Amino acid sequence: MAVITISRQRCSFGNEIAAALAQKKGFTLITHDTMLTQFLDDATLHERHMLTESAKFYLTTGKSGETFADLLGSRLREYAKTNDCVMVGFGSQALFSGDKDALHVRVYAPDAVRIARAKRQYRVTEQQAAQILLKAEKKQRKFVSTVFGISLADASHYDIMLNTASLAIDECVAAIIAMLEQRALHERIEQQARDTNTQCHISDIALLKNQSEIEFAKLLDMYHIDWVYEPKTFPVEWDAAGNVTSAFSPDFYLPKFETYIELTTMNQKYVTAKNKKIKKLRELYPGTNIKIVYKKDFHSMLERFLPNGD
């Protein structure tokens, strides 16, 4: 199940983003309040009051024999095994650190922007708004440092950081969902590769030069076709001194089919130039199987390689 943790600066719209995200995805929204009332519902009124007032109290041992921090963490992780959820604050990025199903988000905005927002929200002066934020953030930093021993400012705890000075709430929500969906796609492809003992090239996608190559590579992975990116360069022209003046590096090589693939755009002048190089390549390197493929021909080529949809 998916877990999205959202760490946020005060007046950065982190709470609003979390609520909108949970609603859009149908995830459970878990805030600091619901953590206390739902996941520590067996705590006494006194204990719950102390947990609200003191970060150090989370490190004391309750009647379960565990600290309140450990107890809450284990219950949240257990809940997340069967429920998609968005967790706001409470150092949840630390609770789910290293969890492959967790996406960690940090929402922030420049001080001037947040002070202006606090000024409007609380109807106070600019100086008072700055003091409100300073006090709140000091408590926030102390809480996370005391309970989890981490710094909120450490970017290594987050997968994505969103600046709401330039991004609207719906843009932030869309960005998080897109990242979540892309991660799910990668996981499905990798799982298919593991199930079928097929080589997976997700990590190689970063080496590709343009969107057409990326789309083609993903299609090959989806159909479990092993590929190698630009594995070989073929010299096709030399000058009088024997120096290579023109060479050709096909985009992909498909070992299973012993075929080189060159992708191209719809611009005819590029197609003509590539065709000339490919003609020379075939003359100079007999038996080399190479095909030029348009983006629109991706699926038809795959069907040709896989007539049974294998």
Short mmCIF file of C-alpha atoms in Angstrom, two decimals:
data_model
loop_
_atom_site.label_atom_id
_atom_site.label_comp_id
_atom_site.label_asym_id
_atom_site.label_seq_id
_atom_site.Cartn_x
_atom_site.Cartn_y
_atom_site.Cartn_z
CA MET A 1 0.00 0.00 0.00
CA ALA A 2 1.13 3.57 -0.67
CA VAL A 3 2.19 5.94 2.11
CA ILE A 4 2.78 9.64 1.46
CA THR A 5 4.41 11.58 4.27
CA ILE A 6 4.17 15.37 4.18
CA SER A 7 6.52 17.54 6.18
CA ARG A 8 5.67 21.21 5.95
CA GLN A 9 6.67 24.64 7.09
CA ARG A 10 3.97 26.67 8.82
CA CYS A 11 1.79 28.61 6.35
CA SER A 12 3.26 26.72 3.41
CA PHE A 13 -0.14 25.14 2.54
CA GLY A 14 1.18 21.70 3.52
CA ASN A 15 -2.01 20.82 5.40
CA GLU A 16 -4.17 21.92 2.48
CA ILE A 17 -2.10 19.90 0.02
CA ALA A 18 -2.33 16.83 2.25
CA ALA A 19 -6.12 17.13 2.56
CA ALA A 20 -6.62 17.68 -1.18
CA LEU A 21 -4.30 14.81 -2.03
CA ALA A 22 -6.05 12.39 0.33
CA GLN A 23 -9.45 13.36 -1.04
CA LYS A 24 -8.37 13.07 -4.69
CA LYS A 25 -6.73 9.67 -4.21
CA GLY A 26 -9.20 8.30 -1.67
CA PHE A 27 -6.41 7.83 0.87
CA THR A 28 -6.81 8.03 4.65
CA LEU A 29 -5.62 11.39 5.99
CA ILE A 30 -3.68 11.00 9.23
CA THR A 31 -2.81 14.15 11.17
CA HIS A 32 -1.14 14.67 14.52
CA ASP A 33 -4.57 14.79 16.17
CA THR A 34 -5.79 11.53 14.63
CA MET A 35 -2.51 9.87 15.57
CA LEU A 36 -3.30 10.56 19.20
CA THR A 37 -7.03 9.82 19.13
CA GLN A 38 -7.00 6.82 16.77
CA PHE A 39 -3.62 5.15 17.26
CA LEU A 40 -3.06 5.95 20.93
CA ASP A 41 -6.69 5.67 21.98
CA ASP A 42 -5.73 3.47 24.95
CA ALA A 43 -3.63 6.24 26.49
CA THR A 44 -5.05 7.88 29.60
CA LEU A 45 -6.27 11.47 29.50
CA HIS A 46 -3.20 12.51 31.48
CA GLU A 47 -0.87 10.70 29.09
CA ARG A 48 -2.56 12.22 26.06
CA HIS A 49 -2.28 15.67 27.61
CA MET A 50 1.42 15.16 28.28
CA LEU A 51 1.97 13.91 24.72
CA THR A 52 0.39 17.12 23.47
CA GLU A 53 2.52 19.30 25.72
CA SER A 54 5.92 17.59 25.76
CA ALA A 55 8.03 16.00 23.02
CA LYS A 56 10.11 14.20 25.66
CA PHE A 57 7.04 12.39 26.95
CA TYR A 58 6.97 10.35 23.73
CA LEU A 59 10.21 8.76 24.93
CA THR A 60 8.70 7.57 28.22
CA THR A 61 7.46 4.01 28.60
CA GLY A 62 3.72 3.34 28.77
CA LYS A 63 1.85 0.38 30.15
CA SER A 64 2.59 -1.60 26.97
CA GLY A 65 6.28 -1.68 27.87
CA GLU A 66 7.20 0.42 24.83
CA THR A 67 7.84 4.11 24.56
CA PHE A 68 4.90 6.04 23.17
CA ALA A 69 6.97 6.91 20.09
CA ASP A 70 7.75 3.24 19.36
CA LEU A 71 4.17 2.17 20.05
CA LEU A 72 2.73 4.82 17.77
CA GLY A 73 5.28 4.05 15.07
CA SER A 74 4.54 0.31 15.09
CA ARG A 75 0.78 0.91 14.96
CA LEU A 76 1.07 3.36 12.08
CA ARG A 77 3.30 0.99 10.10
CA GLU A 78 0.90 -1.88 10.73
CA TYR A 79 -2.03 0.25 9.54
CA ALA A 80 -0.14 1.28 6.42
CA LYS A 81 0.32 -2.36 5.40
CA THR A 82 -3.36 -2.55 4.42
CA ASN A 83 -4.34 1.09 3.90
CA ASP A 84 -3.21 3.83 1.53
CA CYS A 85 -2.62 6.95 3.59
CA VAL A 86 -1.31 10.50 3.70
CA MET A 87 0.50 11.34 6.94
CA VAL A 88 1.06 14.97 7.90
CA GLY A 89 3.85 16.03 10.21
CA PHE A 90 4.92 14.16 13.36
CA GLY A 91 8.22 13.20 11.69
CA SER A 92 6.42 10.56 9.66
CA GLN A 93 9.25 10.77 7.14
CA ALA A 94 11.45 9.25 9.86
CA LEU A 95 8.88 6.59 10.79
CA PHE A 96 8.77 5.37 7.19
CA SER A 97 12.37 6.03 6.24
CA GLY A 98 13.61 3.32 3.88
CA ASP A 99 10.10 2.03 3.17
CA LYS A 100 9.92 1.36 -0.59
CA ASP A 101 6.18 2.11 -0.61
CA ALA A 102 6.59 5.52 1.05
CA LEU A 103 6.91 8.81 -0.80
CA HIS A 104 8.33 11.62 1.32
CA VAL A 105 7.31 15.20 0.51
CA ARG A 106 8.55 18.49 1.95
CA VAL A 107 6.37 21.58 1.41
CA TYR A 108 7.96 24.96 1.94
CA ALA A 109 7.85 28.63 0.93
CA PRO A 110 10.14 31.63 1.45
CA ASP A 111 9.84 33.44 4.79
CA ALA A 112 8.34 36.56 3.26
CA VAL A 113 5.58 34.57 1.60
CA ARG A 114 4.71 32.65 4.75
CA ILE A 115 4.77 35.78 6.91
CA ALA A 116 2.31 37.45 4.53
CA ARG A 117 0.04 34.42 4.73
CA ALA A 118 0.23 34.32 8.53
CA LYS A 119 -0.52 38.03 8.65
CA ARG A 120 -3.74 37.48 6.68
CA GLN A 121 -4.70 34.29 8.51
CA TYR A 122 -4.28 35.62 12.05
CA ARG A 123 -5.02 39.29 11.28
CA VAL A 124 -1.86 40.48 12.96
CA THR A 125 1.01 42.79 12.10
CA GLU A 126 3.93 41.63 10.02
CA GLN A 127 6.16 41.52 13.09
CA GLN A 128 3.60 39.49 15.04
CA ALA A 129 3.17 37.09 12.12
CA ALA A 130 6.94 36.56 11.99
CA GLN A 131 7.00 35.80 15.73
CA ILE A 132 4.12 33.31 15.40
CA LEU A 133 5.96 31.40 12.70
CA LEU A 134 9.27 31.53 14.55
CA LYS A 135 7.76 30.08 17.73
CA ALA A 136 5.81 27.38 15.92
CA GLU A 137 8.78 26.27 13.83
CA LYS A 138 11.07 26.20 16.86
CA LYS A 139 8.68 23.76 18.54
CA GLN A 140 8.38 21.73 15.35
CA ARG A 141 12.17 21.39 14.98
CA LYS A 142 12.57 20.51 18.66
CA PHE A 143 9.86 17.85 18.49
CA VAL A 144 11.32 16.02 15.49
CA SER A 145 14.86 16.32 16.83
CA THR A 146 13.87 15.05 20.30
CA VAL A 147 11.67 12.16 19.21
CA PHE A 148 13.45 10.99 16.05
CA GLY A 149 16.88 12.59 16.16
CA ILE A 150 16.61 14.14 12.69
CA SER A 151 16.68 17.64 11.24
CA LEU A 152 13.72 18.93 9.25
CA ALA A 153 16.14 20.89 7.07
CA ASP A 154 17.98 17.75 5.93
CA ALA A 155 16.88 17.29 2.29
CA SER A 156 18.00 13.65 2.30
CA HIS A 157 14.79 12.76 4.16
CA TYR A 158 12.59 13.78 1.20
CA ASP A 159 11.90 12.48 -2.30
CA ILE A 160 10.38 15.72 -3.55
CA MET A 161 10.35 19.32 -2.29
CA LEU A 162 7.58 21.71 -3.36
CA ASN A 163 7.78 25.51 -3.17
CA THR A 164 4.27 26.92 -2.79
CA ALA A 165 5.44 30.43 -3.56
CA SER A 166 5.38 29.39 -7.21
CA LEU A 167 3.18 26.29 -7.15
CA ALA A 168 -0.57 26.27 -6.47
CA ILE A 169 -2.12 23.60 -4.26
CA ASP A 170 -3.57 21.69 -7.22
CA GLU A 171 -0.20 21.80 -9.00
CA CYS A 172 1.49 20.30 -5.95
CA VAL A 173 -1.16 17.59 -5.72
CA ALA A 174 -0.75 16.78 -9.42
CA ALA A 175 3.05 16.59 -9.05
CA ILE A 176 2.82 14.18 -6.12
CA ILE A 177 0.29 11.97 -7.92
CA ALA A 178 2.43 11.91 -11.07
CA MET A 179 5.47 10.85 -9.06
CA LEU A 180 3.43 8.21 -7.24
CA GLU A 181 2.09 6.80 -10.51
CA GLN A 182 5.52 6.77 -12.13
CA ARG A 183 6.94 4.91 -9.15
CA ALA A 184 4.10 2.37 -9.37
CA LEU A 185 4.80 1.89 -13.09
CA HIS A 186 8.48 1.25 -12.41
CA GLU A 187 7.59 -1.25 -9.70
CA ARG A 188 5.20 -3.13 -12.03
CA ILE A 189 7.82 -3.34 -14.77
CA GLU A 190 10.49 -4.49 -12.34
CA GLN A 191 8.12 -7.07 -10.85
CA GLN A 192 7.30 -8.39 -14.32
CA ALA A 193 11.00 -8.63 -15.01
CA ARG A 194 11.55 -10.61 -11.80
CA ASP A 195 8.60 -12.90 -12.49
CA THR A 196 9.74 -13.69 -16.04
CA ASN A 197 13.50 -13.58 -15.40
CA THR A 198 13.77 -10.81 -17.98
CA GLN A 199 16.41 -8.11 -17.87
CA CYS A 200 14.97 -4.77 -16.75
CA HIS A 201 16.40 -1.46 -17.87
CA ILE A 202 14.62 1.10 -15.70
CA SER A 203 17.92 2.45 -14.41
CA ASP A 204 19.19 2.87 -17.99
CA ILE A 205 16.34 5.20 -18.93
CA ALA A 206 18.24 8.14 -17.44
CA LEU A 207 20.89 7.66 -20.14
CA LEU A 208 18.44 8.17 -23.00
CA LYS A 209 18.55 11.42 -24.95
CA ASN A 210 14.93 12.24 -25.77
CA GLN A 211 11.30 11.41 -25.01
CA SER A 212 10.89 9.11 -28.03
CA GLU A 213 13.76 6.93 -26.83
CA ILE A 214 12.34 6.84 -23.31
CA GLU A 215 8.88 5.81 -24.56
CA PHE A 216 10.38 3.14 -26.80
CA ALA A 217 12.53 1.77 -23.97
CA LYS A 218 9.50 1.54 -21.69
CA LEU A 219 7.56 -0.32 -24.36
CA LEU A 220 10.40 -2.80 -24.75
CA ASP A 221 10.49 -3.33 -20.98
CA MET A 222 6.72 -3.74 -20.90
CA TYR A 223 6.97 -6.53 -23.48
CA HIS A 224 9.99 -8.09 -21.73
CA ILE A 225 12.31 -7.47 -24.67
CA ASP A 226 15.94 -7.13 -23.62
CA TRP A 227 17.72 -4.12 -25.09
CA VAL A 228 21.04 -2.34 -25.05
CA TYR A 229 21.32 1.39 -25.65
CA GLU A 230 23.78 2.55 -28.33
CA PRO A 231 26.06 -0.49 -27.86
CA LYS A 232 28.14 0.02 -31.00
CA THR A 233 29.36 2.70 -33.37
CA PHE A 234 29.88 1.83 -37.04
CA PRO A 235 32.37 3.99 -38.99
CA VAL A 236 31.00 4.56 -42.51
CA GLU A 237 33.31 7.18 -44.04
CA TRP A 238 37.04 7.94 -43.81
CA ASP A 239 39.30 10.67 -45.15
CA ALA A 240 42.47 10.14 -47.18
CA ALA A 241 44.54 9.74 -44.03
CA GLY A 242 42.25 7.03 -42.69
CA ASN A 243 40.48 9.17 -40.09
CA VAL A 244 36.82 8.43 -39.49
CA THR A 245 34.74 11.31 -40.83
CA SER A 246 31.28 9.79 -40.42
CA ALA A 247 29.92 7.11 -38.11
CA PHE A 248 26.58 5.72 -37.10
CA SER A 249 25.42 4.60 -33.64
CA PRO A 250 22.00 2.91 -33.77
CA ASP A 251 19.80 3.79 -30.78
CA PHE A 252 19.02 0.26 -29.61
CA TYR A 253 20.17 -3.31 -30.08
CA LEU A 254 17.73 -6.17 -29.41
CA PRO A 255 19.87 -9.25 -28.67
CA LYS A 256 16.97 -11.70 -28.96
CA PHE A 257 16.31 -10.61 -32.54
CA GLU A 258 19.91 -9.66 -33.46
CA THR A 259 18.51 -6.36 -34.70
CA TYR A 260 19.63 -2.75 -34.39
CA ILE A 261 16.89 -0.12 -34.13
CA GLU A 262 17.23 3.54 -35.11
CA LEU A 263 14.40 5.86 -34.08
CA THR A 264 13.71 8.97 -36.08
CA THR A 265 11.42 11.98 -36.23
CA MET A 266 8.97 12.78 -39.00
CA ASN A 267 11.35 15.42 -40.43
CA GLN A 268 12.23 14.15 -43.91
CA LYS A 269 15.71 15.70 -44.07
CA TYR A 270 16.79 13.69 -41.01
CA VAL A 271 15.23 10.54 -42.41
CA THR A 272 17.10 10.98 -45.71
CA ALA A 273 20.45 11.49 -43.94
CA LYS A 274 19.93 8.44 -41.74
CA ASN A 275 18.87 6.30 -44.68
CA LYS A 276 22.11 7.19 -46.49
CA LYS A 277 24.19 6.17 -43.47
CA ILE A 278 22.23 2.95 -43.01
CA LYS A 279 22.72 2.09 -46.69
CA LYS A 280 26.49 2.53 -46.29
CA LEU A 281 26.44 0.54 -43.06
CA ARG A 282 24.75 -2.41 -44.77
CA GLU A 283 27.26 -2.29 -47.61
CA LEU A 284 30.27 -2.13 -45.29
CA TYR A 285 28.98 -4.55 -42.66
CA PRO A 286 27.11 -7.35 -44.48
CA GLY A 287 24.71 -9.33 -42.34
CA THR A 288 24.04 -6.46 -39.93
CA ASN A 289 20.31 -6.25 -39.39
CA ILE A 290 19.21 -2.65 -38.81
CA LYS A 291 15.79 -1.03 -39.06
CA ILE A 292 14.70 2.59 -38.97
CA VAL A 293 11.50 3.13 -36.98
CA TYR A 294 9.11 6.06 -36.70
CA LYS A 295 7.41 6.79 -33.38
CA LYS A 296 4.05 5.90 -34.91
CA ASP A 297 5.40 2.47 -35.82
CA PHE A 298 6.40 1.44 -32.28
CA HIS A 299 3.41 -0.79 -31.66
CA SER A 300 3.29 -2.31 -35.14
CA MET A 301 6.96 -3.24 -34.85
CA LEU A 302 6.36 -4.89 -31.49
CA GLU A 303 3.45 -6.85 -32.92
CA ARG A 304 5.72 -7.98 -35.72
CA PHE A 305 8.29 -9.22 -33.19
CA LEU A 306 5.57 -10.70 -30.99
CA PRO A 307 2.84 -12.04 -33.29
CA ASN A 308 1.24 -14.03 -30.46
CA GLY A 309 1.33 -11.15 -27.95
CA ASP A 310 3.90 -13.15 -26.02
#
